[in-house]
Each structure stands twice: as C-alpha cells, then as structure tokens.
JSON list of C-alpha atoms in Angstrom, two decimals:
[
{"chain": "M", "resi": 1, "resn": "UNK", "atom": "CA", "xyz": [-65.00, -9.46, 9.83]},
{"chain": "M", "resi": 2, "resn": "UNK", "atom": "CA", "xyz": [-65.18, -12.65, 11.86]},
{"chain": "M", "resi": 3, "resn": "UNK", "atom": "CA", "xyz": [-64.78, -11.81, 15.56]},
{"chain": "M", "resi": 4, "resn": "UNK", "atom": "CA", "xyz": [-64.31, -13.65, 18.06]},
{"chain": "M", "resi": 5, "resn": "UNK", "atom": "CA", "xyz": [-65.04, -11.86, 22.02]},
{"chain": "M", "resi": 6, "resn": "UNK", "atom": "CA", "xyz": [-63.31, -12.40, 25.15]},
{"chain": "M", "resi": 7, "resn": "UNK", "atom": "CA", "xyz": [-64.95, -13.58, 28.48]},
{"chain": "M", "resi": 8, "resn": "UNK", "atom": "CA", "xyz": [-65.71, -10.20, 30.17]},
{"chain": "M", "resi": 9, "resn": "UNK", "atom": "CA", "xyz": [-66.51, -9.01, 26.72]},
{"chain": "M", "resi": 10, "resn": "UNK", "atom": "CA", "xyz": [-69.01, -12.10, 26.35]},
{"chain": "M", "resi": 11, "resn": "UNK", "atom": "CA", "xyz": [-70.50, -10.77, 29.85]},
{"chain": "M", "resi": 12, "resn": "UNK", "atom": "CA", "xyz": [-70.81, -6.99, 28.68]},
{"chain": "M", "resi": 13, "resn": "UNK", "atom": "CA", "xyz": [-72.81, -7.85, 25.38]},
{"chain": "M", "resi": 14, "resn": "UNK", "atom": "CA", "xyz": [-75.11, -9.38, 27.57]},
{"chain": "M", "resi": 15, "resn": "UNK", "atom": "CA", "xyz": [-75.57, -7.13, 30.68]},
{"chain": "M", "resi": 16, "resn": "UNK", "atom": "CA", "xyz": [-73.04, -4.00, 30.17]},
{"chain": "M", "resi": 17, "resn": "UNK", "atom": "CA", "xyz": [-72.98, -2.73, 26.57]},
{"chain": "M", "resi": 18, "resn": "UNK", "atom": "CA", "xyz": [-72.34, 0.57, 28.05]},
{"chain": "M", "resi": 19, "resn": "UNK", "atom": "CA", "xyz": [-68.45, -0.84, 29.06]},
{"chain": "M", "resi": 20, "resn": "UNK", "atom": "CA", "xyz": [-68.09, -1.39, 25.24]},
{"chain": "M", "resi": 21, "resn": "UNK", "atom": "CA", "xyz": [-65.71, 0.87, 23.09]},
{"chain": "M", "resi": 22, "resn": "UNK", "atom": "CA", "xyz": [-68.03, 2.48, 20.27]},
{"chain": "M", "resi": 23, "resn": "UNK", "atom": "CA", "xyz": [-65.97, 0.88, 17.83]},
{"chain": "M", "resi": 24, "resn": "UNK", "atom": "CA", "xyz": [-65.92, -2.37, 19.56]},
{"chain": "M", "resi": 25, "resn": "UNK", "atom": "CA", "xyz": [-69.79, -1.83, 19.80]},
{"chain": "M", "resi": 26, "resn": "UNK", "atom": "CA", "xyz": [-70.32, -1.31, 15.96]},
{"chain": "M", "resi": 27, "resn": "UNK", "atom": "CA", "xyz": [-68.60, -4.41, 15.16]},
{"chain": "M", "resi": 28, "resn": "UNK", "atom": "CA", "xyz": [-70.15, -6.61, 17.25]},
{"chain": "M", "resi": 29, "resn": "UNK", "atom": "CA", "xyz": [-73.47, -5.31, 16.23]},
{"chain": "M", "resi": 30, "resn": "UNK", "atom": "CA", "xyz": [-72.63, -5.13, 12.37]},
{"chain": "M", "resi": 31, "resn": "UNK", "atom": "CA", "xyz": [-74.74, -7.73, 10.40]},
{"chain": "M", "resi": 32, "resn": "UNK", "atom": "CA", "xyz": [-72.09, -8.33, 8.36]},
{"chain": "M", "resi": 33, "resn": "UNK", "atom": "CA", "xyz": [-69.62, -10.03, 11.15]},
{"chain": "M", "resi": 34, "resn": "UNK", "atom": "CA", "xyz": [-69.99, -12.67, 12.31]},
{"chain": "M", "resi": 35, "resn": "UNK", "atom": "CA", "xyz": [-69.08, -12.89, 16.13]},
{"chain": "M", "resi": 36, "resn": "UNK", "atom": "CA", "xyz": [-68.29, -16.30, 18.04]},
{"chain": "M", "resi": 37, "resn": "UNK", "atom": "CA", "xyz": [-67.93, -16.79, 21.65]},
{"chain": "M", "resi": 38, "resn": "UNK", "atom": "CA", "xyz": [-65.33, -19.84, 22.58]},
{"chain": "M", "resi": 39, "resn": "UNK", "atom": "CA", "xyz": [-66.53, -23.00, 24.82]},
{"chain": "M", "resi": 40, "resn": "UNK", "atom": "CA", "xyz": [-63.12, -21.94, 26.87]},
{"chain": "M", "resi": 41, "resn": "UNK", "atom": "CA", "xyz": [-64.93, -18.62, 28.18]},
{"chain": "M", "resi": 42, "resn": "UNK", "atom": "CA", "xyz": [-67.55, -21.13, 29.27]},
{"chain": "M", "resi": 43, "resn": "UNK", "atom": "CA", "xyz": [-66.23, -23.05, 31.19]},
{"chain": "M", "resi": 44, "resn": "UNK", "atom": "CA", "xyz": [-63.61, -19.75, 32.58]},
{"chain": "M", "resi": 45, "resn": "UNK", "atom": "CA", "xyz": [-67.17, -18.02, 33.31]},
{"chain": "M", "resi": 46, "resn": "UNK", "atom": "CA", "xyz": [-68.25, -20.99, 35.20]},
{"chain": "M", "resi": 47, "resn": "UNK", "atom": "CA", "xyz": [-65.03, -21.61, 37.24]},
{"chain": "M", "resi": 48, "resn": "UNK", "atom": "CA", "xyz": [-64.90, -17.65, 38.36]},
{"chain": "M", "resi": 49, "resn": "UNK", "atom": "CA", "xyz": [-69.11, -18.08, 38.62]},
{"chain": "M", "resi": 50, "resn": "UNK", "atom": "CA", "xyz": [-68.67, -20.93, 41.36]},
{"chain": "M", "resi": 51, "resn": "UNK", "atom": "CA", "xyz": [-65.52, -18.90, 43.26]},
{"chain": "M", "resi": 52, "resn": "UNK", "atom": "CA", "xyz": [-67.91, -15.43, 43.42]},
{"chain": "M", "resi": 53, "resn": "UNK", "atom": "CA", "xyz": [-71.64, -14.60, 41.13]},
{"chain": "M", "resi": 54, "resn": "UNK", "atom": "CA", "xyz": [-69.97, -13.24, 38.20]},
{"chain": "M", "resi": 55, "resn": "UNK", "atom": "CA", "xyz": [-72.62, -10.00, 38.27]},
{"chain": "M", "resi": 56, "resn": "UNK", "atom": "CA", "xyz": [-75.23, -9.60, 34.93]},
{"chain": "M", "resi": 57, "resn": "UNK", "atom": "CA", "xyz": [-74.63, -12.99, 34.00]},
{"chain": "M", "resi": 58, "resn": "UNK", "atom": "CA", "xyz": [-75.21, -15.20, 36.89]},
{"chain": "M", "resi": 59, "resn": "UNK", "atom": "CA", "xyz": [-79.02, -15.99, 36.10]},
{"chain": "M", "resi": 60, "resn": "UNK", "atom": "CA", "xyz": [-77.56, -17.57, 32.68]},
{"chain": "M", "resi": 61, "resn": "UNK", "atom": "CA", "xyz": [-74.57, -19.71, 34.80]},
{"chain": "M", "resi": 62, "resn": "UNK", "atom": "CA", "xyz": [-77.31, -20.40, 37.32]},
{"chain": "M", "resi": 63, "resn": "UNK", "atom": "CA", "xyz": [-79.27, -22.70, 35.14]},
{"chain": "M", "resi": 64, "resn": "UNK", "atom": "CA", "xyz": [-76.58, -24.51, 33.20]},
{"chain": "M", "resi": 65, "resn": "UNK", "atom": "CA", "xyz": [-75.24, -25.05, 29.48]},
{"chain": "M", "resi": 66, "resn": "UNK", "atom": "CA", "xyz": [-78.83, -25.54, 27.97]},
{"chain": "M", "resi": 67, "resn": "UNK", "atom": "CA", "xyz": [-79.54, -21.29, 29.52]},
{"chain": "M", "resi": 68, "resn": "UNK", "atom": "CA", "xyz": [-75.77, -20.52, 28.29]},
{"chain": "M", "resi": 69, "resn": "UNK", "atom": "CA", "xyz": [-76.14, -21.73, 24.77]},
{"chain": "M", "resi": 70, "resn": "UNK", "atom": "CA", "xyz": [-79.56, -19.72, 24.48]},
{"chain": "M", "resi": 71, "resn": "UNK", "atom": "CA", "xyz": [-77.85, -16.56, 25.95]},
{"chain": "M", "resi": 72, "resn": "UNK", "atom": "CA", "xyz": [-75.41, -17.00, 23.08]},
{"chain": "M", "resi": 73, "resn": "UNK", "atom": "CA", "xyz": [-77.48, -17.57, 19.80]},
{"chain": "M", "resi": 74, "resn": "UNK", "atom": "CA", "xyz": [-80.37, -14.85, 21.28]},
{"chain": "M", "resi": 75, "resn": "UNK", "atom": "CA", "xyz": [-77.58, -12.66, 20.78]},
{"chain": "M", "resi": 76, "resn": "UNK", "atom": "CA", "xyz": [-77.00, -13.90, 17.36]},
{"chain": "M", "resi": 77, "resn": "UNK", "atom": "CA", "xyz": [-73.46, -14.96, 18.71]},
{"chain": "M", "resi": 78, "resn": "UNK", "atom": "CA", "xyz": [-71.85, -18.62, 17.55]},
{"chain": "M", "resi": 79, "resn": "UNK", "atom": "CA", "xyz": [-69.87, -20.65, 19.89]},
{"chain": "M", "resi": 80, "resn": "UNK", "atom": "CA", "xyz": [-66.11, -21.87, 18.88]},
{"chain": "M", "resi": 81, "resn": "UNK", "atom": "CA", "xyz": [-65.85, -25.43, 19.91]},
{"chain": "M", "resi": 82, "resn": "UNK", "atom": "CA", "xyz": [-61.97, -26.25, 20.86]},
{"chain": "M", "resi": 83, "resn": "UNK", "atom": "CA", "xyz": [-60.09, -28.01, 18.34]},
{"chain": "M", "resi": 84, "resn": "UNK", "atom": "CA", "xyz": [-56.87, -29.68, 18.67]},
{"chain": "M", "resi": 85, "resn": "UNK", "atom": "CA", "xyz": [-55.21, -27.04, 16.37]},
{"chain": "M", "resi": 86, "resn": "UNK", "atom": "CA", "xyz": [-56.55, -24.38, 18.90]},
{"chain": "M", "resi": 87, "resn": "UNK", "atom": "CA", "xyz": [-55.02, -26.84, 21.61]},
{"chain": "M", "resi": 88, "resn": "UNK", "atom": "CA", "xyz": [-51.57, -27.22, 20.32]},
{"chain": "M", "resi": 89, "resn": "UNK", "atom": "CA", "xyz": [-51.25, -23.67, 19.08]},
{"chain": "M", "resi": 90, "resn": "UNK", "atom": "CA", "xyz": [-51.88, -22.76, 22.48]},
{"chain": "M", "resi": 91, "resn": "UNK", "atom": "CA", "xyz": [-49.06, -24.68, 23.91]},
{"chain": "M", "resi": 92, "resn": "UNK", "atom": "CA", "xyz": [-46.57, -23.10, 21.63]},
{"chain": "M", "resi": 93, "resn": "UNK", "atom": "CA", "xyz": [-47.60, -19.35, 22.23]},
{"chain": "M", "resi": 94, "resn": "UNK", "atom": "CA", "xyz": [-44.86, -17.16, 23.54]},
{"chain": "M", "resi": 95, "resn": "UNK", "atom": "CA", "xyz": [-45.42, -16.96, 27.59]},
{"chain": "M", "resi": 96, "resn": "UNK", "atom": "CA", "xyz": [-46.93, -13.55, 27.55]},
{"chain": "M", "resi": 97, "resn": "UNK", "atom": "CA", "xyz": [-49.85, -14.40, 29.21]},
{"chain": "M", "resi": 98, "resn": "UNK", "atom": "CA", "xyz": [-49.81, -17.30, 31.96]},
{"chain": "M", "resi": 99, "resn": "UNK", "atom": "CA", "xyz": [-53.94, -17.66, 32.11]},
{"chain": "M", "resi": 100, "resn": "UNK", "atom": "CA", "xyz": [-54.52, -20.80, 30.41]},
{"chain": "M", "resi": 101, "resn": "UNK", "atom": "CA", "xyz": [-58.31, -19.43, 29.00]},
{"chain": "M", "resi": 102, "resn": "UNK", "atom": "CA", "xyz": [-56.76, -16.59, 27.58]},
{"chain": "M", "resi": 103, "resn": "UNK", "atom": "CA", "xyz": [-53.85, -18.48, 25.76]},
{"chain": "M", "resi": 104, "resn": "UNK", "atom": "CA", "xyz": [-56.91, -20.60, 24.27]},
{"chain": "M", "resi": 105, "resn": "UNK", "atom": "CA", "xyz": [-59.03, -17.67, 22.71]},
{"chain": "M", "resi": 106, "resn": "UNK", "atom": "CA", "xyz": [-55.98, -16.00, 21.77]},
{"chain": "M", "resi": 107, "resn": "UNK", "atom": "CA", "xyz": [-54.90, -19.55, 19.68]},
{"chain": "M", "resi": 108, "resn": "UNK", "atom": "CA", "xyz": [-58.41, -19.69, 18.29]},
{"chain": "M", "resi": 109, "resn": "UNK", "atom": "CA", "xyz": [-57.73, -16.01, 17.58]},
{"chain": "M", "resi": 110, "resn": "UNK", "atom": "CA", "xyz": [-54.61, -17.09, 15.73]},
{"chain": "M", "resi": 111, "resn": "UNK", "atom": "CA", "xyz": [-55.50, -20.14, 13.73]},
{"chain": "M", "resi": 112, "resn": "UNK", "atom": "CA", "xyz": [-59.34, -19.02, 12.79]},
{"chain": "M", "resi": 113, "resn": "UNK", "atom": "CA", "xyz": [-57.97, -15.53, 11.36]},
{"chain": "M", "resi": 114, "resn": "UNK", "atom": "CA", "xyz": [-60.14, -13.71, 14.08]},
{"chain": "M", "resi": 115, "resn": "UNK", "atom": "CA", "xyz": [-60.22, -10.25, 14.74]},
{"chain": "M", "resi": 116, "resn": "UNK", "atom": "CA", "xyz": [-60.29, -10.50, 19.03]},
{"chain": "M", "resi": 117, "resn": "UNK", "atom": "CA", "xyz": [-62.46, -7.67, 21.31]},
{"chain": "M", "resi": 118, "resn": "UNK", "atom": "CA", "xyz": [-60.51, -7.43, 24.23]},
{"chain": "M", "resi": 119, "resn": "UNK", "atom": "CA", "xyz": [-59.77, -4.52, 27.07]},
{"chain": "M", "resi": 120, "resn": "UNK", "atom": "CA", "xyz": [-56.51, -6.92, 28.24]},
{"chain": "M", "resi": 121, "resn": "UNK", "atom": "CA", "xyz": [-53.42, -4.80, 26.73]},
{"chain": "M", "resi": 122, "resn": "UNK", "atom": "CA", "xyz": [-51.18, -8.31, 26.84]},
{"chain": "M", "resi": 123, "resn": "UNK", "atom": "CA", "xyz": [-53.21, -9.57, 23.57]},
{"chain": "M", "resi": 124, "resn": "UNK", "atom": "CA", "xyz": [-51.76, -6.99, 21.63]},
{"chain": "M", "resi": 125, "resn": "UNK", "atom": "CA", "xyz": [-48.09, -7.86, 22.28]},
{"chain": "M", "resi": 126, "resn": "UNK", "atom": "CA", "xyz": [-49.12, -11.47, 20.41]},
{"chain": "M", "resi": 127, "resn": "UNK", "atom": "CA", "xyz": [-47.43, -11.30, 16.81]},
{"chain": "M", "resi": 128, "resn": "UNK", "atom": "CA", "xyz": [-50.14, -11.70, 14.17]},
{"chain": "M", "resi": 129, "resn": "UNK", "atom": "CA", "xyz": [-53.20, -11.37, 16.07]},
{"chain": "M", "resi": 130, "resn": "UNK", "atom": "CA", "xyz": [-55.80, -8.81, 15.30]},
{"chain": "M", "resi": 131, "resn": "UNK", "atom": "CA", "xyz": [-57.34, -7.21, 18.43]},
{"chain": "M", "resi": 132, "resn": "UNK", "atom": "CA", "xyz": [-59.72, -4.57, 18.91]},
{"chain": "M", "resi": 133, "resn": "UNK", "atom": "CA", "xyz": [-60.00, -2.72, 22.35]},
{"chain": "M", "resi": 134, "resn": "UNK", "atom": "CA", "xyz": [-63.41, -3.44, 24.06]}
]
C-alpha cells in the first residue's frame, strides 16, 4: 500500500504515536508500504509553526528544511514534491473542504492512487479516495 499521511498525522509519527489508530499504526509501520509525506504539509506546518510552536515538532521547524527533510527519511518516510497534476486536480475538487493544504494532499491522494491517514471526517466524503482514520 502506498500511503500518503496528513499534517497532524506527519506530527504524531514523530512525537505522538500514541494518537494513532492501531490500524493506522500498522500501516504506517509495515515494511511493505511505502509512506510519503507531501512538501504542502511543509510548508502548512511551517505557516501554523510561525502563528503558535506547533508542540513535538517545533525543534524540527526550528532549524529549517535541511532538520525537516532528516525528520522525514529517519522515519523512513518519502516526501511528495507538488506536481502540476496535483495542482490542477486540486482546483477542480468538489468544495468540500475550503483549506487549500488539505485540497492539495487530498489531489495527490487522488492522482498518485494513495491510500490517505487522516482523523478529518471531510476526506471521506471525496469520491474515489482511499482514507484510513488516524
């Protein structure tokens, strides 16, 4: 299963596994998926992180994209890059969800044929897109 993890989700793999599902757990932690974090949860962690310390993960945010990108592949996690297919499947998503970072993950979602960990109930109202509840 290719996976691909929302922002908060991003955050708990790194400081609060305990928030994890069990199922949402195994998968992420099953050598056989492969689990991507996108470059949109980023830069969302970074907005929120200069607004308010986003808690656990600060330390990383603190000392910029070199300290993110090891937090991700210590974790054995890959980052999505944002293509323009992500970008104009975004723009044509049904207006479910307004945030603009969460349109993005769930077009990468979409067009990569990921399997999204989530605890946001709007993903699952998306036609065709796999979630699993963090």
């Amino acid at each position: 299963m290719r996976i691909l993890l929302d922002s908060h989700v991003f955050v708990w793999v790194k400081c609060a596994p305990e928030n994890l599902s069990d199922e949402a757990r195994a998968a992420i932690i099953n050598p056989a998926n492969e689990v991507f974090v996108s470059l949109a949860s980023a830069w969302e962690l970074w907005l929120k992180h200069s607004r308010n310390p986003v808690a656990g993960i600060a330390f990383v945010l603190d000392r910029g994209a070199p300290a993110f990108a090891d937090a991700v592949r210590e974790s054995g996690i890959v980052l999505l890059e944002i293509s323009l297919e992500h970008a104009a499947t975004a723009a044509k998503l049904p207006p479910i969800h307004r945030d603009p970072f969460d349109r993005m993950l769930i077009a990468q979602a979409i067009v990569e044929k990921f399997t999204i960990v989530t605890a946001d109930p709007a993903f699952k109202r998306y036609p065709g897109l796999r979630v699993l509840k963090a």
